[in-house]
Tab-separated table of C-alpha atoms in Angstrom:
chain	number	residue	atom	x	y	z
L	1	MET	CA	-19.540	0.596	4.176
L	2	PRO	CA	-18.282	2.183	7.444
L	3	ASN	CA	-17.540	5.907	7.271
L	4	ILE	CA	-14.534	6.957	9.329
L	5	LEU	CA	-14.127	10.614	10.241
L	6	VAL	CA	-10.443	11.583	10.616
L	7	VAL	CA	-10.073	14.854	12.531
L	8	GLU	CA	-6.486	16.112	12.271
L	9	ASP	CA	-4.969	19.509	11.573
L	10	SER	CA	-1.753	17.958	10.249
L	11	PRO	CA	-2.055	17.030	6.537
L	12	THR	CA	0.751	14.495	7.049
L	13	MET	CA	-1.204	12.658	9.731
L	14	ARG	CA	-4.483	12.914	7.821
L	15	GLN	CA	-2.865	11.329	4.776
L	16	LEU	CA	-1.153	8.652	6.836
L	17	ILE	CA	-4.340	7.701	8.710
L	18	SER	CA	-6.361	7.742	5.480
L	19	PHE	CA	-3.769	5.420	3.962
L	20	ALA	CA	-4.122	3.030	6.876
L	21	MET	CA	-7.934	3.167	6.770
L	22	LYS	CA	-7.923	2.224	3.072
L	23	ARG	CA	-6.692	-1.163	4.197
L	24	ILE	CA	-9.903	-1.729	6.148
L	25	SER	CA	-12.190	-3.228	3.544
L	26	ASN	CA	-15.067	-1.094	2.316
L	27	SER	CA	-14.293	1.790	4.637
L	28	LYS	CA	-14.598	5.395	3.499
L	29	VAL	CA	-12.568	8.190	5.032
L	30	VAL	CA	-14.046	11.631	5.651
L	31	GLU	CA	-11.421	14.229	6.578
L	32	ALA	CA	-11.801	17.219	8.887
L	33	THR	CA	-9.112	19.724	9.889
L	34	ASP	CA	-10.466	20.645	13.364
L	35	GLY	CA	-13.396	20.160	15.741
L	36	VAL	CA	-15.675	22.664	14.025
L	37	ASP	CA	-15.031	21.120	10.631
L	38	ALA	CA	-15.709	17.694	12.182
L	39	LEU	CA	-19.123	18.823	13.495
L	40	LYS	CA	-20.009	20.068	9.988
L	41	LYS	CA	-19.036	16.694	8.506
L	42	LEU	CA	-21.045	14.896	11.197
L	43	SER	CA	-24.155	16.833	10.235
L	44	SER	CA	-23.769	16.089	6.532
L	45	GLU	CA	-22.569	12.463	6.539
L	46	LYS	CA	-23.382	9.308	8.431
L	47	ILE	CA	-20.275	8.600	10.492
L	48	ASP	CA	-19.510	5.229	12.101
L	49	LEU	CA	-16.242	6.059	13.865
L	50	ILE	CA	-14.271	9.187	14.764
L	51	LEU	CA	-10.464	9.324	14.911
L	52	ALA	CA	-9.495	12.638	16.462
L	53	ASP	CA	-6.340	14.453	17.471
L	54	ILE	CA	-6.364	16.446	20.723
L	55	ASN	CA	-4.247	19.460	19.804
L	56	MET	CA	-5.996	21.273	16.992
L	57	PRO	CA	-6.744	24.917	16.232
L	58	VAL	CA	-10.291	26.388	16.384
L	59	MET	CA	-11.687	23.476	18.408
L	60	ASP	CA	-9.552	20.797	20.041
L	61	GLY	CA	-10.261	17.090	20.214
L	62	LEU	CA	-11.410	17.057	23.851
L	63	LYS	CA	-14.034	19.726	23.195
L	64	LEU	CA	-15.163	17.784	20.126
L	65	VAL	CA	-15.544	14.586	22.191
L	66	SER	CA	-17.671	16.346	24.822
L	67	LEU	CA	-19.901	17.943	22.148
L	68	VAL	CA	-20.350	14.638	20.317
L	69	ARG	CA	-21.230	12.842	23.561
L	70	GLY	CA	-23.697	15.599	24.437
L	71	ASN	CA	-25.562	15.277	21.158
L	72	PRO	CA	-28.156	12.461	21.144
L	73	ALA	CA	-27.700	12.005	17.382
L	74	TYR	CA	-23.971	11.274	17.681
L	75	LYS	CA	-23.502	10.102	21.256
L	76	ASN	CA	-23.084	6.423	20.324
L	77	ILE	CA	-20.374	6.969	17.694
L	78	PRO	CA	-17.102	5.395	18.906
L	79	ILE	CA	-14.251	7.894	19.273
L	80	ILE	CA	-10.548	7.068	19.193
L	81	ILE	CA	-8.202	9.805	20.373
L	82	ILE	CA	-4.805	9.991	18.648
L	83	THR	CA	-2.350	12.344	20.280
L	84	THR	CA	1.244	13.119	21.152
L	85	GLU	CA	0.384	13.101	24.860
L	86	GLY	CA	1.401	9.703	26.113
L	87	ALA	CA	1.032	10.187	29.846
L	88	GLU	CA	-1.451	7.998	31.696
L	89	GLU	CA	-3.367	11.006	33.092
L	90	ASP	CA	-3.988	12.299	29.533
L	91	LYS	CA	-5.380	8.922	28.599
L	92	LYS	CA	-7.642	8.860	31.676
L	93	LYS	CA	-8.830	12.393	30.921
L	94	ALA	CA	-9.764	11.471	27.323
L	95	ILE	CA	-11.610	8.346	28.443
L	96	ALA	CA	-13.365	10.268	31.235
L	97	ILE	CA	-14.888	12.790	28.830
L	98	GLY	CA	-16.191	10.008	26.597
L	99	ALA	CA	-13.488	8.749	24.241
L	100	ASN	CA	-13.625	5.008	23.687
L	101	ALA	CA	-9.918	4.473	23.108
L	102	TYR	CA	-6.642	6.337	23.145
L	103	LEU	CA	-3.639	5.900	20.843
L	104	PRO	CA	-0.419	7.849	21.420
L	105	LYS	CA	1.713	9.137	18.530
L	106	PRO	CA	3.757	8.078	16.684
L	107	ILE	CA	1.035	5.645	15.702
L	108	GLN	CA	1.730	2.054	14.773
L	109	THR	CA	-0.453	1.432	11.712
L	110	GLN	CA	-1.198	-2.208	12.586
L	111	GLU	CA	-2.256	-1.205	16.076
L	112	LEU	CA	-4.533	1.511	14.672
L	113	ILE	CA	-6.150	-0.877	12.162
L	114	LYS	CA	-6.720	-3.457	14.903
L	115	LEU	CA	-8.296	-0.855	17.171
L	116	VAL	CA	-10.550	0.540	14.425
L	117	ASN	CA	-11.624	-2.990	13.463
L	118	SER	CA	-12.570	-3.690	17.073
L	119	PHE	CA	-15.151	-0.872	16.859
L	120	ILE	CA	-16.484	-1.270	13.343
L	121	GLY	CA	-16.312	-5.060	13.374
L	122	GLY	CA	-14.018	-5.451	10.361
V	1	MET	CA	-32.368	-135.328	7.684
V	2	GLU	CA	-30.518	-134.533	4.585
V	3	ARG	CA	-32.810	-131.586	4.095
V	4	GLU	CA	-32.231	-130.308	7.594
V	5	LYS	CA	-28.517	-130.527	7.006
V	6	ASN	CA	-28.938	-128.500	3.810
V	7	ILE	CA	-30.993	-125.925	5.589
V	8	THR	CA	-28.439	-125.699	8.387
V	9	LYS	CA	-25.597	-125.448	5.861
V	10	LYS	CA	-27.430	-122.712	3.973
V	11	ALA	CA	-28.185	-120.963	7.204
V	12	ASP	CA	-24.490	-121.112	8.131
V	13	GLU	CA	-23.556	-119.866	4.700
V	14	PHE	CA	-26.121	-117.089	5.038
V	15	LEU	CA	-24.815	-116.234	8.473
V	16	GLN	CA	-21.279	-116.232	7.030
V	17	ILE	CA	-22.386	-113.940	4.240
V	18	PHE	CA	-24.319	-111.800	6.706
V	19	LYS	CA	-21.282	-111.591	8.981
V	20	LYS	CA	-19.095	-110.654	6.052
V	21	GLY	CA	-21.719	-108.124	5.062
V	22	GLU	CA	-21.769	-106.824	8.613
V	23	GLU	CA	-17.981	-106.634	8.691
V	24	PHE	CA	-17.998	-104.883	5.306
V	25	THR	CA	-20.631	-102.479	6.534
V	26	GLN	CA	-18.591	-101.843	9.688
V	27	GLU	CA	-15.548	-101.188	7.534
V	28	LEU	CA	-17.568	-98.872	5.313
V	29	LEU	CA	-18.861	-97.018	8.350
V	30	LYS	CA	-15.328	-96.704	9.689
V	31	GLU	CA	-14.084	-95.523	6.310
V	32	ASN	CA	-17.005	-93.108	6.143
V	33	GLU	CA	-16.138	-91.779	9.583
V	34	LYS	CA	-12.508	-91.386	8.545
V	35	LEU	CA	-13.541	-89.518	5.407
V	36	ARG	CA	-15.884	-87.255	7.363
V	37	PHE	CA	-13.095	-86.499	9.783
V	38	ARG	CA	-10.763	-85.803	6.875
V	39	ILE	CA	-13.337	-83.543	5.248
V	40	ALA	CA	-13.804	-81.693	8.507
V	41	GLN	CA	-10.037	-81.329	8.785
V	42	LEU	CA	-9.776	-80.098	5.232
V	43	GLU	CA	-12.659	-77.701	5.712
V	44	GLU	CA	-11.001	-76.381	8.839
V	45	THR	CA	-7.694	-76.022	7.021
V	46	ILE	CA	-9.364	-74.210	4.151
V	47	GLU	CA	-11.218	-71.954	6.554
V	48	ARG	CA	-8.049	-71.232	8.509
V	49	SER	CA	-6.077	-70.503	5.369
V	50	GLY	CA	-8.924	-68.172	4.279
V	51	ASP	CA	-8.740	-66.283	7.610
V	52	GLU	CA	-4.997	-65.973	7.307
V	53	ALA	CA	-5.340	-64.611	3.799
V	54	ARG	CA	-7.960	-62.166	5.044
V	55	ILE	CA	-5.777	-61.211	7.998
V	56	LYS	CA	-2.870	-60.757	5.628
V	57	LEU	CA	-5.083	-58.609	3.434
V	58	TYR	CA	-6.231	-56.534	6.412
V	59	GLU	CA	-2.684	-56.213	7.667
V	60	ASP	CA	-1.607	-54.960	4.258
V	61	ARG	CA	-4.479	-52.514	4.217
V	62	ILE	CA	-3.658	-51.293	7.727
V	63	LYS	CA	-0.045	-50.834	6.675
V	64	THR	CA	-1.098	-48.876	3.601
V	65	VAL	CA	-3.456	-46.724	5.670
V	66	GLU	CA	-0.758	-46.217	8.309
V	67	ASP	CA	1.721	-45.214	5.595
V	68	GLU	CA	-0.824	-42.809	4.164
V	69	LEU	CA	-1.523	-41.439	7.637
V	70	ASN	CA	2.179	-40.933	8.288
V	71	SER	CA	2.584	-39.306	4.898
V	72	LEU	CA	-0.409	-37.025	5.645
V	73	LYS	CA	1.010	-36.233	9.072
V	74	GLU	CA	4.316	-35.358	7.440
V	75	ARG	CA	2.542	-33.201	4.848
V	76	TYR	CA	0.454	-31.552	7.580
V	77	LYS	CA	3.647	-30.770	9.466
V	78	GLN	CA	5.172	-29.280	6.319
V	79	VAL	CA	2.023	-27.220	5.636
V	80	GLU	CA	2.032	-26.032	9.246
V	81	GLU	CA	5.675	-24.986	8.882
V	82	GLU	CA	4.845	-23.252	5.599
V	83	ASN	CA	1.913	-21.528	7.303
V	84	LYS	CA	4.185	-20.328	10.070
V	85	ASP	CA	6.623	-19.014	7.444
V	86	PHE	CA	3.777	-17.294	5.613
V	87	ALA	CA	2.508	-15.754	8.853
V	88	VAL	CA	5.981	-14.414	9.641
V	89	LYS	CA	6.381	-13.181	6.062
V	90	TYR	CA	2.917	-11.596	6.191
V	91	ILE	CA	3.858	-9.671	9.330
V	92	GLU	CA	7.120	-8.592	7.688
V	93	VAL	CA	5.303	-7.487	4.529
V	94	GLU	CA	2.703	-5.638	6.632
V	95	GLU	CA	5.454	-3.878	8.528
V	96	GLU	CA	7.278	-3.043	5.313
V	97	ASN	CA	4.021	-1.820	3.819
V	98	ASN	CA	3.418	0.460	6.804
V	99	ASN	CA	6.979	1.739	6.657
V	100	LEU	CA	6.652	2.455	2.945
V	101	ALA	CA	3.357	4.253	3.597
V	102	ASN	CA	5.107	6.421	6.208
V	103	LEU	CA	7.969	7.180	3.822
V	104	TYR	CA	5.594	7.857	0.946
V	105	VAL	CA	3.465	10.232	3.014
V	106	ALA	CA	6.543	12.040	4.339
V	107	SER	CA	8.034	12.392	0.857
V	108	TYR	CA	4.678	13.392	-0.700
V	109	GLN	CA	4.070	16.072	1.931
V	110	LEU	CA	7.606	17.473	1.707
V	111	HIS	CA	7.232	18.102	-2.012
V	112	SER	CA	3.602	19.224	-1.875
V	113	THR	CA	4.388	22.927	-1.582
V	114	LEU	CA	6.935	25.570	-2.569
V	115	ASP	CA	6.159	27.775	0.398
V	116	PHE	CA	9.235	27.893	2.663
V	117	ASN	CA	7.253	28.209	5.922
V	118	GLU	CA	4.894	25.409	4.910
V	119	VAL	CA	7.831	23.137	4.100
V	120	LEU	CA	9.294	23.851	7.544
V	121	LYS	CA	5.904	23.100	9.103
V	122	ILE	CA	5.740	19.784	7.255
V	123	VAL	CA	9.263	18.866	8.405
V	124	LEU	CA	8.159	19.543	11.995
V	125	GLU	CA	4.977	17.487	11.495
V	126	ILE	CA	6.964	14.532	10.188
V	127	ILE	CA	9.387	14.652	13.095
V	128	ILE	CA	6.584	14.924	15.688
V	129	ASN	CA	4.051	12.541	14.178
V	130	LEU	CA	6.139	9.931	12.410
V	131	ILE	CA	9.297	9.882	14.502
V	132	GLY	CA	7.834	10.922	17.863
V	133	ALA	CA	10.238	13.700	18.883
V	134	GLU	CA	9.228	16.139	21.599
V	135	LYS	CA	11.892	18.878	21.456
V	136	PHE	CA	13.841	19.604	18.336
V	137	ALA	CA	15.067	22.346	16.033
V	138	VAL	CA	15.809	22.849	12.362
V	139	LEU	CA	18.964	24.894	11.839
V	140	LEU	CA	20.003	26.223	8.434
V	141	MET	CA	23.466	27.191	7.296
V	142	GLU	CA	24.135	30.916	7.025
V	143	ASP	CA	26.980	31.145	4.522
V	144	LYS	CA	27.852	34.740	5.322
V	145	THR	CA	28.446	34.129	9.009
V	146	ASN	CA	29.412	30.470	8.675
V	147	GLU	CA	26.848	29.618	11.347
V	148	LEU	CA	23.903	27.285	11.728
V	149	VAL	CA	20.870	29.389	12.609
V	150	PRO	CA	17.615	27.944	14.068
V	151	VAL	CA	14.626	28.547	11.751
V	152	ALA	CA	11.982	26.276	13.276
V	153	THR	CA	11.522	24.555	16.615
V	154	GLU	CA	9.089	22.330	18.447
V	155	GLY	CA	8.693	22.016	22.211
V	156	MET	CA	10.812	25.145	22.819
V	157	SER	CA	11.205	28.640	21.420
V	158	ILE	CA	13.685	29.618	18.694
V	159	ALA	CA	15.310	31.996	21.180
V	160	ASP	CA	16.248	28.984	23.346
V	161	VAL	CA	18.290	27.418	20.574
V	162	PRO	CA	21.747	28.929	20.228
V	163	LYS	CA	23.418	29.546	16.870
V	164	VAL	CA	26.166	27.029	16.201
V	165	ARG	CA	29.443	27.676	14.429
V	166	PHE	CA	30.164	25.389	11.484
V	167	GLY	CA	32.413	22.534	12.628
V	168	GLU	CA	31.942	23.164	16.358
V	169	GLY	CA	30.332	20.763	18.814
V	170	ILE	CA	28.108	17.856	17.775
V	171	ILE	CA	25.794	19.981	15.591
V	172	GLY	CA	28.641	21.858	13.885
V	173	THR	CA	30.550	18.629	13.277
V	174	VAL	CA	27.473	16.936	11.757
V	175	ALA	CA	27.096	19.940	9.419
V	176	LYS	CA	30.775	19.843	8.520
V	177	GLU	CA	31.129	16.102	8.013
V	178	GLY	CA	27.623	15.385	6.679
V	179	GLU	CA	27.240	12.276	8.850
V	180	SER	CA	24.265	11.694	11.158
V	181	TYR	CA	24.807	11.557	14.902
V	182	PHE	CA	22.859	9.193	17.190
V	183	SER	CA	23.365	9.266	20.936
V	184	GLU	CA	23.361	5.890	22.668
V	185	ASN	CA	20.972	7.202	25.298
V	186	THR	CA	17.723	8.318	23.652
V	187	HIS	CA	16.038	9.324	26.925
V	188	ARG	CA	18.748	11.418	28.503
V	189	GLU	CA	18.093	13.433	31.650
V	190	GLY	CA	18.018	17.203	31.248
V	191	SER	CA	17.149	17.592	27.582
V	192	ALA	CA	17.944	21.303	27.351
V	193	PRO	CA	18.719	22.517	23.816
V	194	ASP	CA	22.427	22.784	24.373
V	195	ASP	CA	25.031	21.378	22.046
V	196	ARG	CA	24.215	17.803	23.057
V	197	PRO	CA	21.312	16.578	20.969
V	198	ILE	CA	20.292	12.910	21.075
V	199	VAL	CA	20.031	12.859	17.273
V	200	CYS	CA	21.462	15.228	14.691
V	201	ILE	CA	20.707	14.756	10.979
V	202	PRO	CA	22.465	16.733	8.246
V	203	LEU	CA	20.217	18.215	5.553
V	204	LYS	CA	22.164	17.408	2.404
V	205	ILE	CA	21.810	18.103	-1.297
V	206	LYS	CA	24.283	15.625	-2.718
V	207	GLU	CA	27.338	16.365	-0.541
V	208	HIS	CA	26.424	19.950	0.239
V	209	VAL	CA	25.023	20.408	3.761
V	210	ILE	CA	22.424	23.188	3.957
V	211	GLY	CA	21.474	22.652	7.601
V	212	VAL	CA	20.709	20.132	10.326
V	213	ILE	CA	17.801	18.707	12.285
V	214	SER	CA	18.704	18.520	15.934
V	215	ILE	CA	16.527	16.404	18.240
V	216	TYR	CA	16.863	16.990	22.007
V	217	SER	CA	14.159	14.721	23.442
V	218	LEU	CA	11.560	12.154	22.424
V	219	LEU	CA	7.914	11.820	23.432
V	220	ILE	CA	7.497	9.959	26.719
V	221	GLN	CA	5.914	6.938	24.963
V	222	LYS	CA	8.692	6.694	22.363
V	223	GLU	CA	11.112	4.258	23.920
V	224	LYS	CA	13.588	3.747	21.098
V	225	PHE	CA	14.061	4.248	17.378
V	226	SER	CA	12.749	1.613	14.999
V	227	ASN	CA	14.051	0.706	11.540
V	228	VAL	CA	11.551	3.000	9.847
V	229	ASP	CA	12.789	5.909	11.985
V	230	TYR	CA	16.271	5.520	10.514
V	231	GLU	CA	14.692	5.334	7.031
V	232	LEU	CA	12.789	8.523	7.845
V	233	PHE	CA	15.994	10.195	9.017
V	234	ASN	CA	17.620	9.256	5.690
V	235	LEU	CA	14.588	10.528	3.802
V	236	LEU	CA	14.621	13.786	5.753
V	237	ALA	CA	18.346	14.225	5.154
V	238	GLY	CA	17.776	14.246	1.405
V	239	HIS	CA	14.179	15.169	0.674
V	240	ALA	CA	13.725	17.766	3.428
V	241	ALA	CA	16.964	19.413	2.297
V	242	THR	CA	15.769	19.610	-1.322
V	243	ALA	CA	12.316	20.807	-0.293
V	244	ILE	CA	13.706	23.472	2.063
V	245	PHE	CA	16.307	24.622	-0.474
V	246	SER	CA	13.848	24.790	-3.403
V	247	SER	CA	11.154	26.549	-1.398
V	248	ARG	CA	13.658	29.077	-0.057
V	249	LEU	CA	14.882	29.804	-3.594
V	250	TYR	CA	11.307	30.012	-4.842
V	251	THR	CA	10.256	32.354	-2.027
V	252	GLN	CA	13.321	34.544	-2.643
V	253	SER	CA	12.698	34.644	-6.399
V	254	GLU	CA	9.010	35.415	-5.803
V	255	ARG	CA	10.041	38.273	-3.534
V	256	LYS	CA	12.553	39.541	-6.124
V	257	LEU	CA	9.961	39.213	-8.866
V	258	THR	CA	7.501	41.282	-6.839
V	259	THR	CA	10.177	43.938	-6.261
V	260	ILE	CA	11.148	44.025	-9.950
V	261	GLN	CA	7.479	44.115	-10.960
V	262	SER	CA	6.854	47.019	-8.588
V	263	PHE	CA	9.923	48.797	-9.971
V	264	LEU	CA	8.766	48.241	-13.576
V	265	ASP	CA	5.282	49.490	-12.675
V	266	LEU	CA	6.860	52.564	-11.165
V	267	LEU	CA	8.940	53.178	-14.317
V	268	LYS	CA	5.855	52.774	-16.487
V	269	GLU	CA	3.895	55.220	-14.397
V	270	LYS	CA	6.580	58.005	-14.441
V	271	PRO	CA	6.257	59.207	-18.083
V	272	ARG	CA	2.503	59.709	-17.655
V	273	ARG	CA	3.154	62.370	-15.036
């Protein structure tokens, strides 16, 4: 059963992504409201994929990606960045710091499911 | 002499009989040959007629198999067509499912709290995350001044959004008439928050307009509105209005309750002194 960590400060987006992830068979969603909360969840649960927003309070998504990549215990976890920034340079920046994929908002659920499946082999 | 004659006569007779026998034998041999030939002919005819029957049988079988093949081909074609239809329907259902999920989440979140500021925050979240707007404002009707006053914004400050008189300009007209406004050009140059939004949605409780959502620009990656966006606009027009109105009333009544409670506490305390 793949565990997917959804890191989003917006409850609307968290609920929407969790809804979409329910359609990936056997997946379990773990929710976090910011980067710090995500690191706590990473230390307490085995996570197979991270879906993270960039703009979040306390700790943003980019900082979270760099911390995850710098930790040998988590460095191989695939990370998908979901954000309102749609410019090409934002995408390049996210990939450069270690994100595996980038999805601009508003998200297309089918596209998200397809992308998640490509990492967790659903 | 007589004896010799007899012997000769008998010999002649024997020769005659022998000749006749020879002739008869020849005839028998000929007849035998004829019969053999006839038998061979008959055998050949029988064999040929057997082959023809077999050929006929095979031809019939081939025809049956060909008919079955054609029928299977036809059925395969039909199944392929049905599959295509199912695939198209599946995509449609998936899309509808996703749209319903978006609408459900939006509706669920809007009615998840009675805190006025939280409701406004949720309205902003829906417009950013589900619709993909970059700059927009929520303006509420001020009955005393007959103006639409900005109460929440995204991508700009509240101070940048001017108050709008009821019935004036695009925003005022939307508030007055209660009909949504959609500009033909969704990515207009110079998206300053003036009186020319690209989308303006009235917030309505039945026919009573309590405010508007005015969108000035979309996120760079949002090229155009989809069907679900229009559904979301409709949902916002009704549900956001109810949620905003109820939470405002609740917040006001909570405030009044606190004031009354404080006043009652004060009255209770006085006699003790």
